[in-house]
PDB file of C-alpha atoms in Angstrom:
ATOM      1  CA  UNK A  21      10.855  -1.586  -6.151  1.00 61.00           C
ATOM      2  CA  UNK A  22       8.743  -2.223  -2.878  1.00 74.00           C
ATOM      3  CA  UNK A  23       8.100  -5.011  -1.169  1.00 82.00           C
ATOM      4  CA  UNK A  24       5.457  -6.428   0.661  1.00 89.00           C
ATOM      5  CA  UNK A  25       6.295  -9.461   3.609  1.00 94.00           C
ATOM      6  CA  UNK A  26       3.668 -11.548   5.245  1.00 96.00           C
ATOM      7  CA  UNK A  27       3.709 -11.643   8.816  1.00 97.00           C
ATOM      8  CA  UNK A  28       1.694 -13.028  11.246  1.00 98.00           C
ATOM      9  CA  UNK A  29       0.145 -10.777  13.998  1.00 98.00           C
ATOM     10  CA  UNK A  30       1.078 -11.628  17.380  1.00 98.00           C
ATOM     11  CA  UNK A  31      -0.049  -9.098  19.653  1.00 98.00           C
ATOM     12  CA  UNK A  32      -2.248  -5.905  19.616  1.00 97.00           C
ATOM     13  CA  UNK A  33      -2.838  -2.624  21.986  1.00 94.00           C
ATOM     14  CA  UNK A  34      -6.342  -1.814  22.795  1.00 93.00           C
ATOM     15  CA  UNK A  35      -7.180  -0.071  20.238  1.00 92.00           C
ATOM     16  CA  UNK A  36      -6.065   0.770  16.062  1.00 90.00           C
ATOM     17  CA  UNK A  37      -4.069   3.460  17.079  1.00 91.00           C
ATOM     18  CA  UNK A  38      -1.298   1.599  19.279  1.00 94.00           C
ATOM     19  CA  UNK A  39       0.761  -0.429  17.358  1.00 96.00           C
ATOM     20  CA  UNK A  40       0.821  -3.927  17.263  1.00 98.00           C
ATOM     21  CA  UNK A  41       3.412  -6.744  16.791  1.00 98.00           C
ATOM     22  CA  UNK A  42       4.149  -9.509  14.156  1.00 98.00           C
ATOM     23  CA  UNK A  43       6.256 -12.150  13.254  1.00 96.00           C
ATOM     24  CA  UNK A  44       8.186 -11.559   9.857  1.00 94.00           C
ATOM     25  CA  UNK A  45      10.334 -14.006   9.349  1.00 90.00           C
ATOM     26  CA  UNK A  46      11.319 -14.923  12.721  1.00 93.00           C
ATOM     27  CA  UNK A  47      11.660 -10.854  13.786  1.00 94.00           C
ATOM     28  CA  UNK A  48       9.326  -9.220  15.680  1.00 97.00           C
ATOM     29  CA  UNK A  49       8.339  -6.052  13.812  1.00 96.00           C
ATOM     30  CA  UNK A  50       5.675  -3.366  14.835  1.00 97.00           C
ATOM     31  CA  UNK A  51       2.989  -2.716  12.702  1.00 98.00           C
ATOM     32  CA  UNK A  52       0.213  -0.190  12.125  1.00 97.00           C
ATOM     33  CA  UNK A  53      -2.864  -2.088  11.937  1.00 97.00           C
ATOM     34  CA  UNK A  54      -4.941   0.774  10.823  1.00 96.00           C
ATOM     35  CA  UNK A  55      -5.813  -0.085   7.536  1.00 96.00           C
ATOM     36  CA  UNK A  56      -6.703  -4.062   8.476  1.00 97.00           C
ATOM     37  CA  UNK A  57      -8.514  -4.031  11.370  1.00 96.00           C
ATOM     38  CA  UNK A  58     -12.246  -3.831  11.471  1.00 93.00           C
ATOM     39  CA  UNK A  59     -13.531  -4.964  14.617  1.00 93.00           C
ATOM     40  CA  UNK A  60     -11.382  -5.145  17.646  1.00 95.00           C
ATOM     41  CA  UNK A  61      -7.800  -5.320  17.478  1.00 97.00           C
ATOM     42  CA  UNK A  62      -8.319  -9.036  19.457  1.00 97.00           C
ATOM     43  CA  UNK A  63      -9.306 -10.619  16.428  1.00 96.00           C
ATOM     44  CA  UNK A  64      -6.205  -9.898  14.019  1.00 97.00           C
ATOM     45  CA  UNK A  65      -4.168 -12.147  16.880  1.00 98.00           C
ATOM     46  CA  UNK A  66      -2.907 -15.092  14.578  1.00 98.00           C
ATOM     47  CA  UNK A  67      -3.898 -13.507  11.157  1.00 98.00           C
ATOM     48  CA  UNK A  68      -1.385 -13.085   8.506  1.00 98.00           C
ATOM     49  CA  UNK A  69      -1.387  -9.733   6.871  1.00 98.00           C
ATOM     50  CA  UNK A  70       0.867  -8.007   3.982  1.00 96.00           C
ATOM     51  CA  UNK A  71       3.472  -6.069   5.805  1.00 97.00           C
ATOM     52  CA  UNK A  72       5.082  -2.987   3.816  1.00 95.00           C
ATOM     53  CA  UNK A  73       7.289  -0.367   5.499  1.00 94.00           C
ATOM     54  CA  UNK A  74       5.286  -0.663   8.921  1.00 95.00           C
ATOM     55  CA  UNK A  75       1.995  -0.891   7.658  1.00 97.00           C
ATOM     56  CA  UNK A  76      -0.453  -3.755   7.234  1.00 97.00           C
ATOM     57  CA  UNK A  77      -1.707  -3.158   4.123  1.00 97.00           C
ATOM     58  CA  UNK A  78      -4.076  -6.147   3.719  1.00 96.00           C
ATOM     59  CA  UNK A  79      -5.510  -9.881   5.199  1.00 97.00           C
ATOM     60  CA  UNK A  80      -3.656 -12.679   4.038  1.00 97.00           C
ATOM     61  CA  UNK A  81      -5.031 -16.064   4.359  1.00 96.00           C
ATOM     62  CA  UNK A  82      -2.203 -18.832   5.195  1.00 96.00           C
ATOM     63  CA  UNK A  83      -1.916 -20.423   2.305  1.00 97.00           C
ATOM     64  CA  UNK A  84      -1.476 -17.734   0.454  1.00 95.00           C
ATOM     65  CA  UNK A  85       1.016 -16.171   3.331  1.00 96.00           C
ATOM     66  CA  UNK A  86       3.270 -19.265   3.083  1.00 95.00           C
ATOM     67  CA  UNK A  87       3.069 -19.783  -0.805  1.00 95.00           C
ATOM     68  CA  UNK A  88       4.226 -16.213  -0.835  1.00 92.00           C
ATOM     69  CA  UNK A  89       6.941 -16.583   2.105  1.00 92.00           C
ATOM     70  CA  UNK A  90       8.350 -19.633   0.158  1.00 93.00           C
ATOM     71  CA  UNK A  91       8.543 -17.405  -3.113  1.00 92.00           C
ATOM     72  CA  UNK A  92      10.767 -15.234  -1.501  1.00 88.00           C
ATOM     73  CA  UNK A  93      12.909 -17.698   0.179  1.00 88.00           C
ATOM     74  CA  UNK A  94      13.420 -18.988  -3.216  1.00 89.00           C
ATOM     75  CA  UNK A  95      14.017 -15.710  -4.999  1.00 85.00           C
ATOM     76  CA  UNK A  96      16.901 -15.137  -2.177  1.00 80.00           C
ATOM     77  CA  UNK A  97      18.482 -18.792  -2.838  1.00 71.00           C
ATOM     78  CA  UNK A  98      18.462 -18.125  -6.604  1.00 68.00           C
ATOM     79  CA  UNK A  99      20.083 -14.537  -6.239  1.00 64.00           C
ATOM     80  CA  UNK A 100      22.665 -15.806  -3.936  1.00 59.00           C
ATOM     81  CA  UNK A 101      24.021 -18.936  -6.198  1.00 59.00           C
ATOM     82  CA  UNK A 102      24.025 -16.101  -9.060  1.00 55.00           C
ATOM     83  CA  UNK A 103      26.489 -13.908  -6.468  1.00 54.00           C
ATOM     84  CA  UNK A 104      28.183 -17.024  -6.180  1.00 56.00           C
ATOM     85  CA  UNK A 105      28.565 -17.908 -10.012  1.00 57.00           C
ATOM     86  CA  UNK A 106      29.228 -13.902 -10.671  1.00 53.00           C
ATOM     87  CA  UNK A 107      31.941 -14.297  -8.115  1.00 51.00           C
ATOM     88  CA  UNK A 108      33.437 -17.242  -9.547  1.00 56.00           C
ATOM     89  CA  UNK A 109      33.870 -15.450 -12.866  1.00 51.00           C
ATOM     90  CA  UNK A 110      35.984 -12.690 -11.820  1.00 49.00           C
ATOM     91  CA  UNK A 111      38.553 -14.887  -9.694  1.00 53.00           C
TER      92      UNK A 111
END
């Protein structure tokens, strides 16, 4: 299965071929803004995109970044009481 993470962009080179920075989930992660960016670089500062395996793949607005980053959050809590009940049954 993949995966797609929003992160927010938080710096850029000068051009679409440099790689740029964003925040996923408190890490710093380099992208490839390629795809995204249709202007200059400058603008995608602060934008939330869909992160997958290095790549921007699209623009996220923030709303829809944070409903998503709270769907995850939740899918993690849920799998890890399941560990925790799995666990429980084979003690």
């Amino acid at each position: 299965m993949c995966l797609g993470v929003p992160g927010k962009v938080t710096a850029v080179g000068e051009d679409i071929h440099q790689l740029a920075w964003a925040d996923v989930c408190g890490v710093a992660v380099r992208i490839n803004i390629a795809l995204v960016c249709e202007g200059s670089p400058q603008e995608l500062i602060g934008q939330w995109v869909l992160v997958h395996v290095g790549f921007a793949m699209s623009l996220l607005d923030e709303q829809e970044a944070l409903e998503t980053l709270a769907a995850l959050q939740h899918m993690r809590a849920v799998g890890l009481a399941r560990d925790d009940e799995d666990a429980d049954a084979l003690r």
